PDB file of C-alpha atoms in Angstrom:
ATOM      1  CA  PHE A  92      -6.402  -8.573  11.074  1.00  0.00           C
ATOM      2  CA  ILE A  93      -6.345 -12.023   9.482  1.00  0.00           C
ATOM      3  CA  VAL A  94      -3.562 -13.012   7.061  1.00  0.00           C
ATOM      4  CA  LEU A  95      -3.733 -15.872   4.581  1.00  0.00           C
ATOM      5  CA  ASP A  96      -1.997 -16.758   1.346  1.00  0.00           C
ATOM      6  CA  ASP A  97      -1.972 -19.236  -1.532  1.00  0.00           C
ATOM      7  CA  VAL A  98      -5.613 -20.302  -1.302  1.00  0.00           C
ATOM      8  CA  HIS A  99      -5.509 -21.316  -4.997  1.00  0.00           C
ATOM      9  CA  TYR A 100      -9.246 -21.276  -5.615  1.00  0.00           C
ATOM     10  CA  ALA A 101     -10.117 -23.321  -8.719  1.00  0.00           C
ATOM     11  CA  GLY A 102     -13.605 -24.225  -9.947  1.00  0.00           C
ATOM     12  CA  HIS A 103     -14.585 -26.897 -12.447  1.00  0.00           C
ATOM     13  CA  ASP A 104     -16.290 -24.402 -14.770  1.00  0.00           C
ATOM     14  CA  ASP A 105     -13.173 -22.232 -14.863  1.00  0.00           C
ATOM     15  CA  TYR A 106     -11.212 -24.623 -17.116  1.00  0.00           C
ATOM     16  CA  ASP A 107     -11.352 -25.873 -20.693  1.00  0.00           C
ATOM     17  CA  TRP A 108     -11.481 -29.618 -20.078  1.00  0.00           C
ATOM     18  CA  ASP A 109     -11.172 -30.475 -23.773  1.00  0.00           C
ATOM     19  CA  ILE A 110      -7.708 -28.927 -23.662  1.00  0.00           C
ATOM     20  CA  ILE A 111      -6.835 -30.553 -20.347  1.00  0.00           C
ATOM     21  CA  ASP A 112      -7.748 -33.976 -21.752  1.00  0.00           C
ATOM     22  CA  THR A 113      -4.961 -33.526 -24.303  1.00  0.00           C
ATOM     23  CA  PHE A 114      -2.336 -33.137 -21.553  1.00  0.00           C
ATOM     24  CA  ASP A 115      -0.115 -35.930 -20.377  1.00  0.00           C
ATOM     25  CA  GLU A 116      -1.539 -37.835 -17.427  1.00  0.00           C
ATOM     26  CA  THR A 117       0.606 -36.126 -14.788  1.00  0.00           C
ATOM     27  CA  ALA A 118      -0.337 -32.585 -15.862  1.00  0.00           C
ATOM     28  CA  ALA A 119      -4.033 -33.420 -16.227  1.00  0.00           C
ATOM     29  CA  THR A 120      -4.106 -35.118 -12.841  1.00  0.00           C
ATOM     30  CA  ARG A 121      -2.526 -32.066 -11.196  1.00  0.00           C
ATOM     31  CA  VAL A 122      -5.213 -29.721 -12.522  1.00  0.00           C
ATOM     32  CA  LYS A 123      -8.027 -32.096 -11.610  1.00  0.00           C
ATOM     33  CA  ALA A 124      -6.663 -32.572  -8.086  1.00  0.00           C
ATOM     34  CA  THR A 125      -6.411 -28.803  -7.548  1.00  0.00           C
ATOM     35  CA  VAL A 126     -10.011 -28.294  -8.677  1.00  0.00           C
ATOM     36  CA  GLU A 127     -11.328 -31.177  -6.561  1.00  0.00           C
ATOM     37  CA  ARG A 128      -9.489 -29.951  -3.473  1.00  0.00           C
ATOM     38  CA  SER A 129     -10.687 -26.385  -3.951  1.00  0.00           C
ATOM     39  CA  GLU A 130     -14.314 -27.366  -4.453  1.00  0.00           C
ATOM     40  CA  ILE A 131     -14.172 -29.300  -1.171  1.00  0.00           C
ATOM     41  CA  THR A 132     -12.252 -26.799   0.948  1.00  0.00           C
ATOM     42  CA  PHE A 133     -12.802 -23.254  -0.373  1.00  0.00           C
ATOM     43  CA  LEU A 134     -16.244 -22.409   1.006  1.00  0.00           C
ATOM     44  CA  PRO A 135     -15.626 -24.133   4.391  1.00  0.00           C
ATOM     45  CA  LEU A 136     -12.403 -22.110   4.708  1.00  0.00           C
ATOM     46  CA  MET A 137     -14.263 -18.886   3.935  1.00  0.00           C
ATOM     47  CA  GLU A 138     -16.978 -19.761   6.447  1.00  0.00           C
ATOM     48  CA  GLU A 139     -14.301 -20.388   9.082  1.00  0.00           C
ATOM     49  CA  LEU A 140     -12.714 -17.011   8.323  1.00  0.00           C
ATOM     50  CA  LYS A 141     -16.146 -15.410   8.624  1.00  0.00           C
ATOM     51  CA  SER A 142     -16.625 -17.029  12.016  1.00  0.00           C
ATOM     52  CA  GLN A 143     -13.231 -15.755  13.159  1.00  0.00           C
ATOM     53  CA  ALA A 144     -14.030 -12.277  11.889  1.00  0.00           C
ATOM     54  CA  GLU A 145     -17.265 -12.270  13.883  1.00  0.00           C
ATOM     55  CA  THR A 146     -16.044 -13.860  17.118  1.00  0.00           C
ATOM     56  CA  PHE A 147     -12.356 -13.124  17.657  1.00  0.00           C
ATOM     57  CA  GLN A 148     -11.432 -10.522  20.276  1.00  0.00           C
ATOM     58  CA  PRO A 149     -10.092  -7.998  19.641  1.00  0.00           C
ATOM     59  CA  LYS A 150     -12.205  -7.946  16.500  1.00  0.00           C
ATOM     60  CA  PRO A 151     -10.257  -8.317  13.225  1.00  0.00           C
ATOM     61  CA  LEU A 152     -10.774  -5.377  10.888  1.00  0.00           C
ATOM     62  CA  ALA A 153      -9.615  -6.948   7.606  1.00  0.00           C
ATOM     63  CA  ILE A 154      -8.541 -10.114   5.829  1.00  0.00           C
ATOM     64  CA  VAL A 155      -5.301  -9.714   3.893  1.00  0.00           C
ATOM     65  CA  SER A 156      -4.160 -12.252   1.324  1.00  0.00           C
ATOM     66  CA  SER A 157      -0.512 -12.390   0.289  1.00  0.00           C
ATOM     67  CA  GLY A 158      -1.462 -13.603  -3.163  1.00  0.00           C
ATOM     68  CA  ASP A 159      -2.518 -16.567  -5.277  1.00  0.00           C
ATOM     69  CA  LEU A 160      -6.094 -16.367  -4.091  1.00  0.00           C
ATOM     70  CA  ILE A 161      -6.974 -17.952  -7.426  1.00  0.00           C
ATOM     71  CA  HIS A 162      -5.116 -20.770  -9.147  1.00  0.00           C
ATOM     72  CA  GLY A 163      -5.266 -19.871 -12.827  1.00  0.00           C
ATOM     73  CA  ALA A 164      -2.731 -22.062 -14.680  1.00  0.00           C
ATOM     74  CA  VAL A 165      -3.028 -23.827 -18.012  1.00  0.00           C
ATOM     75  CA  ALA A 166      -6.363 -24.197 -19.840  1.00  0.00           C
ATOM     76  CA  ILE A 167      -7.928 -21.558 -17.615  1.00  0.00           C
ATOM     77  CA  LYS A 168     -10.844 -19.393 -18.730  1.00  0.00           C
ATOM     78  CA  PRO A 169      -9.582 -16.144 -17.174  1.00  0.00           C
ATOM     79  CA  ASP A 170     -12.809 -14.119 -17.156  1.00  0.00           C
ATOM     80  CA  ALA A 171     -14.917 -16.985 -15.813  1.00  0.00           C
ATOM     81  CA  HIS A 172     -12.260 -17.788 -13.212  1.00  0.00           C
ATOM     82  CA  CYS A 173     -12.271 -14.276 -11.781  1.00  0.00           C
ATOM     83  CA  ARG A 174     -16.049 -13.898 -11.905  1.00  0.00           C
ATOM     84  CA  ASN A 175     -16.663 -17.270 -10.254  1.00  0.00           C
ATOM     85  CA  PHE A 176     -14.228 -16.560  -7.420  1.00  0.00           C
ATOM     86  CA  ILE A 177     -15.860 -13.201  -6.724  1.00  0.00           C
ATOM     87  CA  GLN A 178     -19.339 -14.734  -6.813  1.00  0.00           C
ATOM     88  CA  LYS A 179     -18.424 -17.517  -4.390  1.00  0.00           C
ATOM     89  CA  TYR A 180     -16.527 -15.197  -2.061  1.00  0.00           C
ATOM     90  CA  THR A 181     -19.288 -12.594  -1.897  1.00  0.00           C
ATOM     91  CA  SER A 182     -21.876 -15.321  -1.255  1.00  0.00           C
ATOM     92  CA  VAL A 183     -20.239 -15.849   2.152  1.00  0.00           C
ATOM     93  CA  GLN A 184     -21.017 -12.217   3.109  1.00  0.00           C
ATOM     94  CA  MET A 185     -17.725 -11.645   4.877  1.00  0.00           C
ATOM     95  CA  PRO A 186     -18.204  -8.883   7.480  1.00  0.00           C
ATOM     96  CA  ILE A 187     -14.750  -7.324   6.970  1.00  0.00           C
ATOM     97  CA  PRO A 188     -12.911  -6.167   3.823  1.00  0.00           C
ATOM     98  CA  LEU A 189     -10.514  -8.296   1.783  1.00  0.00           C
ATOM     99  CA  LEU A 190      -7.143  -7.103   0.476  1.00  0.00           C
ATOM    100  CA  ASN A 191      -4.954  -9.073  -1.943  1.00  0.00           C
ATOM    101  CA  ALA A 192      -1.326  -8.764  -3.034  1.00  0.00           C
ATOM    102  CA  ASN A 193      -1.409 -10.391  -6.463  1.00  0.00           C
ATOM    103  CA  GLY A 194       0.735 -13.469  -6.990  1.00  0.00           C
ATOM    104  CA  ASN A 195       2.144 -15.264 -10.005  1.00  0.00           C
ATOM    105  CA  HIS A 196      -0.952 -17.450 -10.451  1.00  0.00           C
ATOM    106  CA  GLU A 197      -3.040 -14.308 -10.847  1.00  0.00           C
ATOM    107  CA  MET A 198      -0.660 -13.048 -13.538  1.00  0.00           C
ATOM    108  CA  SER A 199       0.087 -16.146 -15.667  1.00  0.00           C
ATOM    109  CA  ASP A 200      -1.645 -17.983 -18.529  1.00  0.00           C
ATOM    110  CA  GLY A 201      -3.719 -15.029 -19.668  1.00  0.00           C
ATOM    111  CA  MET A 202      -4.878 -14.065 -16.171  1.00  0.00           C
ATOM    112  CA  GLU A 203      -3.293 -10.613 -15.980  1.00  0.00           C
ATOM    113  CA  GLU A 204      -5.870  -8.689 -18.026  1.00  0.00           C
ATOM    114  CA  ALA A 205      -8.800 -10.479 -16.359  1.00  0.00           C
ATOM    115  CA  TYR A 206      -7.373  -9.769 -12.889  1.00  0.00           C
ATOM    116  CA  ASP A 207      -7.200  -6.059 -13.674  1.00  0.00           C
ATOM    117  CA  GLN A 208     -10.687  -6.073 -15.176  1.00  0.00           C
ATOM    118  CA  TYR A 209     -12.457  -7.940 -12.378  1.00  0.00           C
ATOM    119  CA  PHE A 210     -10.330  -7.889  -9.239  1.00  0.00           C
ATOM    120  CA  LEU A 211      -9.445  -4.207  -9.154  1.00  0.00           C
ATOM    121  CA  PRO A 212     -13.140  -3.165  -9.101  1.00  0.00           C
ATOM    122  CA  PHE A 213     -13.903  -5.955  -6.611  1.00  0.00           C
ATOM    123  CA  LEU A 214     -11.103  -4.881  -4.258  1.00  0.00           C
ATOM    124  CA  SER A 215     -12.094  -1.230  -4.738  1.00  0.00           C
ATOM    125  CA  GLU A 216     -15.559  -2.106  -3.486  1.00  0.00           C
ATOM    126  CA  GLN A 217     -14.111  -4.040  -0.565  1.00  0.00           C
ATOM    127  CA  LEU A 218     -12.019  -1.051   0.524  1.00  0.00           C
ATOM    128  CA  ASN A 219     -14.449   1.683  -0.477  1.00  0.00           C
ATOM    129  CA  GLN A 220     -11.753   3.413  -2.505  1.00  0.00           C
ATOM    130  CA  THR A 221     -10.914   3.361  -6.198  1.00  0.00           C
ATOM    131  CA  LEU A 222      -7.868   1.257  -7.076  1.00  0.00           C
ATOM    132  CA  THR A 223      -6.126   2.084 -10.338  1.00  0.00           C
ATOM    133  CA  ALA A 224      -3.130  -0.231  -9.853  1.00  0.00           C
ATOM    134  CA  ARG A 225      -2.400  -3.575  -8.238  1.00  0.00           C
ATOM    135  CA  TYR A 226      -0.321  -1.827  -5.599  1.00  0.00           C
ATOM    136  CA  TYR A 227      -2.133   0.369  -3.114  1.00  0.00           C
ATOM    137  CA  SER A 228      -2.361   1.438   0.504  1.00  0.00           C
ATOM    138  CA  VAL A 229      -5.234   1.877   2.916  1.00  0.00           C
ATOM    139  CA  ASP A 230      -5.731   2.968   6.523  1.00  0.00           C
ATOM    140  CA  ILE A 231      -7.691   0.498   8.651  1.00  0.00           C
ATOM    141  CA  GLY A 232      -8.090   1.147  12.351  1.00  0.00           C
ATOM    142  CA  ASN A 233      -4.788   2.422  13.737  1.00  0.00           C
ATOM    143  CA  ALA A 234      -2.700   0.772  11.001  1.00  0.00           C
ATOM    144  CA  HIS A 235      -1.496   1.664   7.519  1.00  0.00           C
ATOM    145  CA  PHE A 236      -1.562  -1.301   5.128  1.00  0.00           C
ATOM    146  CA  ILE A 237       0.628  -1.343   1.999  1.00  0.00           C
ATOM    147  CA  VAL A 238       0.000  -3.929  -0.712  1.00  0.00           C
ATOM    148  CA  LEU A 239       2.746  -4.476  -3.297  1.00  0.00           C
ATOM    149  CA  ASP A 240       2.671  -5.719  -6.875  1.00  0.00           C
ATOM    150  CA  GLY A 241       5.793  -7.851  -7.335  1.00  0.00           C
ATOM    151  CA  MET A 242       4.880  -8.579 -10.953  1.00  0.00           C
ATOM    152  CA  PRO A 243       4.099  -5.151 -12.484  1.00  0.00           C
ATOM    153  CA  PRO A 244       3.138  -4.886 -16.169  1.00  0.00           C
ATOM    154  CA  ASP A 245       6.626  -3.662 -17.144  1.00  0.00           C
ATOM    155  CA  ARG A 246       8.386  -6.532 -15.380  1.00  0.00           C
ATOM    156  CA  THR A 247      11.104  -8.677 -16.905  1.00  0.00           C
ATOM    157  CA  GLY A 248      12.090 -12.264 -16.190  1.00  0.00           C
ATOM    158  CA  GLY A 249      10.620 -15.718 -16.530  1.00  0.00           C
ATOM    159  CA  ASP A 250       8.988 -18.161 -14.164  1.00  0.00           C
ATOM    160  CA  HIS A 251       9.853 -19.739 -10.809  1.00  0.00           C
ATOM    161  CA  GLU A 252      13.593 -19.541 -10.039  1.00  0.00           C
ATOM    162  CA  GLU A 253      14.120 -17.283 -13.071  1.00  0.00           C
ATOM    163  CA  ARG A 254      11.259 -14.958 -12.182  1.00  0.00           C
ATOM    164  CA  ASN A 255      12.407 -11.433 -11.491  1.00  0.00           C
ATOM    165  CA  TRP A 256      10.216 -10.236  -8.621  1.00  0.00           C
ATOM    166  CA  GLU A 257      10.635  -6.484  -8.361  1.00  0.00           C
ATOM    167  CA  LEU A 258       8.627  -3.283  -8.092  1.00  0.00           C
ATOM    168  CA  GLN A 259      10.032  -1.383 -11.086  1.00  0.00           C
ATOM    169  CA  GLU A 260      10.664   2.353 -10.847  1.00  0.00           C
ATOM    170  CA  LYS A 261       7.109   3.729 -10.908  1.00  0.00           C
ATOM    171  CA  GLN A 262       5.976   1.586  -7.971  1.00  0.00           C
ATOM    172  CA  TRP A 263       9.240   2.196  -6.097  1.00  0.00           C
ATOM    173  CA  GLN A 264       8.716   5.958  -6.285  1.00  0.00           C
ATOM    174  CA  TRP A 265       5.096   5.552  -5.173  1.00  0.00           C
ATOM    175  CA  LEU A 266       6.231   3.428  -2.212  1.00  0.00           C
ATOM    176  CA  GLU A 267       8.828   5.980  -1.122  1.00  0.00           C
ATOM    177  CA  ALA A 268       6.211   8.730  -1.208  1.00  0.00           C
ATOM    178  CA  ASP A 269       3.580   6.649   0.580  1.00  0.00           C
ATOM    179  CA  LEU A 270       5.987   5.655   3.358  1.00  0.00           C
ATOM    180  CA  ALA A 271       7.186   9.244   3.807  1.00  0.00           C
ATOM    181  CA  GLU A 272       3.597  10.445   4.093  1.00  0.00           C
ATOM    182  CA  ASN A 273       2.633   7.784   6.640  1.00  0.00           C
ATOM    183  CA  ARG A 274       5.868   7.417   8.588  1.00  0.00           C
ATOM    184  CA  ASP A 275       4.178   8.514  11.821  1.00  0.00           C
ATOM    185  CA  ALA A 276       1.379   5.934  11.597  1.00  0.00           C
ATOM    186  CA  GLU A 277       1.088   3.821  14.742  1.00  0.00           C
ATOM    187  CA  HIS A 278       1.532   0.634  12.718  1.00  0.00           C
ATOM    188  CA  ILE A 279       2.687   0.054   9.134  1.00  0.00           C
ATOM    189  CA  PHE A 280       2.271  -3.409   7.638  1.00  0.00           C
ATOM    190  CA  MET A 281       3.353  -4.456   4.158  1.00  0.00           C
ATOM    191  CA  PHE A 282       2.150  -7.371   2.018  1.00  0.00           C
ATOM    192  CA  SER A 283       3.870  -9.033  -0.924  1.00  0.00           C
ATOM    193  CA  HIS A 284       3.417 -12.377  -2.636  1.00  0.00           C
ATOM    194  CA  ALA A 285       7.162 -12.974  -2.901  1.00  0.00           C
ATOM    195  CA  PRO A 286       9.167 -12.968   0.354  1.00  0.00           C
ATOM    196  CA  LEU A 287      12.375 -11.062   1.028  1.00  0.00           C
ATOM    197  CA  TRP A 288      14.405 -14.104   2.053  1.00  0.00           C
ATOM    198  CA  PRO A 289      14.356 -17.659   0.676  1.00  0.00           C
ATOM    199  CA  VAL A 290      12.385 -20.201   2.676  1.00  0.00           C
ATOM    200  CA  SER A 291      12.153 -23.264   0.418  1.00  0.00           C
ATOM    201  CA  ASN A 292      13.785 -21.907  -2.766  1.00  0.00           C
ATOM    202  CA  GLY A 293      15.368 -18.774  -4.191  1.00  0.00           C
ATOM    203  CA  ASP A 294      12.153 -17.273  -5.531  1.00  0.00           C
ATOM    204  CA  VAL A 295      12.253 -13.958  -3.639  1.00  0.00           C
ATOM    205  CA  LEU A 296      12.116 -10.202  -4.210  1.00  0.00           C
ATOM    206  CA  TYR A 297      15.209  -8.884  -6.015  1.00  0.00           C
ATOM    207  CA  ILE A 298      16.948 -12.276  -5.983  1.00  0.00           C
ATOM    208  CA  PHE A 299      19.213 -11.170  -8.847  1.00  0.00           C
ATOM    209  CA  LYS A 300      19.785  -7.674  -7.459  1.00  0.00           C
ATOM    210  CA  PRO A 301      21.149  -7.974  -3.888  1.00  0.00           C
ATOM    211  CA  GLU A 302      22.018  -4.278  -3.657  1.00  0.00           C
ATOM    212  CA  ARG A 303      18.490  -3.300  -4.670  1.00  0.00           C
ATOM    213  CA  ARG A 304      17.071  -5.812  -2.199  1.00  0.00           C
ATOM    214  CA  GLN A 305      19.143  -4.234   0.582  1.00  0.00           C
ATOM    215  CA  ALA A 306      17.894  -0.798  -0.473  1.00  0.00           C
ATOM    216  CA  PHE A 307      14.327  -2.113  -0.297  1.00  0.00           C
ATOM    217  CA  LEU A 308      14.943  -3.510   3.187  1.00  0.00           C
ATOM    218  CA  ASP A 309      16.534  -0.231   4.311  1.00  0.00           C
ATOM    219  CA  LEU A 310      13.482   1.635   3.001  1.00  0.00           C
ATOM    220  CA  LEU A 311      11.225  -0.482   5.186  1.00  0.00           C
ATOM    221  CA  LEU A 312      13.408  -0.132   8.262  1.00  0.00           C
ATOM    222  CA  VAL A 313      13.888   3.636   8.099  1.00  0.00           C
ATOM    223  CA  ASN A 314      10.142   4.125   7.715  1.00  0.00           C
ATOM    224  CA  ASN A 315       9.157   1.956  10.689  1.00  0.00           C
ATOM    225  CA  VAL A 316       7.443  -0.853   8.774  1.00  0.00           C
ATOM    226  CA  ARG A 317       6.561  -3.339  11.498  1.00  0.00           C
ATOM    227  CA  ALA A 318       6.262  -6.460   9.342  1.00  0.00           C
ATOM    228  CA  LEU A 319       6.290  -7.719   5.772  1.00  0.00           C
ATOM    229  CA  PHE A 320       3.849 -10.572   5.163  1.00  0.00           C
ATOM    230  CA  ALA A 321       4.493 -12.787   2.143  1.00  0.00           C
ATOM    231  CA  GLY A 322       3.339 -16.050   0.608  1.00  0.00           C
ATOM    232  CA  HIS A 323       4.337 -18.107  -2.439  1.00  0.00           C
ATOM    233  CA  GLN A 324       6.490 -20.651  -0.631  1.00  0.00           C
ATOM    234  CA  HIS A 325       3.568 -22.705   0.735  1.00  0.00           C
ATOM    235  CA  MET A 326       5.326 -22.929   4.096  1.00  0.00           C
ATOM    236  CA  ASN A 327       4.775 -21.328   7.494  1.00  0.00           C
ATOM    237  CA  SER A 328       7.861 -19.327   8.423  1.00  0.00           C
ATOM    238  CA  VAL A 329       8.734 -16.323  10.562  1.00  0.00           C
ATOM    239  CA  VAL A 330      11.956 -14.404   9.886  1.00  0.00           C
ATOM    240  CA  VAL A 331      12.989 -12.018  12.674  1.00  0.00           C
TER     241      VAL A 331
END
């Protein structure tokens, strides 16, 4: 399978430019640069992934994103942003399904409701199963894939270093049950936007709850999870 993260798709028509023009120069420039970069690189990146999906051996069976597929952010038009991403992505006609572990950019600045409205049906179609939550699992080939929602609707906490990335009790109980049911799978892979250990900053799962983080790690280890893939940090890193 192919793993990517933090694509940060952003299209010109996804933003309210009248609002952006009221920003200070630094903030406005940041949004404009993100949009310009995305409009240059997004479709070529998707075409390259399509080529890899068609030509790599052994053949990849899925593309899994560890979050922030879309950029969102200030002055975003949430519905248009989600619809435009889906339209552009589907235009590539990717031959394998896409999974996504939602990140903070998919949950901020009014994006949360739009993500649930548009992305859950889109991902359901990709996987040929009905998703009712942002966390889910699916069997592909000889592997069991588990996708986590580190920012559930009942979350607490703020943004960046103060953000409280955690599963909350309902998702934790679901994860325990899902792992118990699939413990004998040949491979179990897990995907989260937030990592377990800091790479470039302290923005990680259960950063303020070290005992809970250890319990989460123990849960993965006792159930033979082979790897946890994460994003958010915008760095390539392998922790063994």
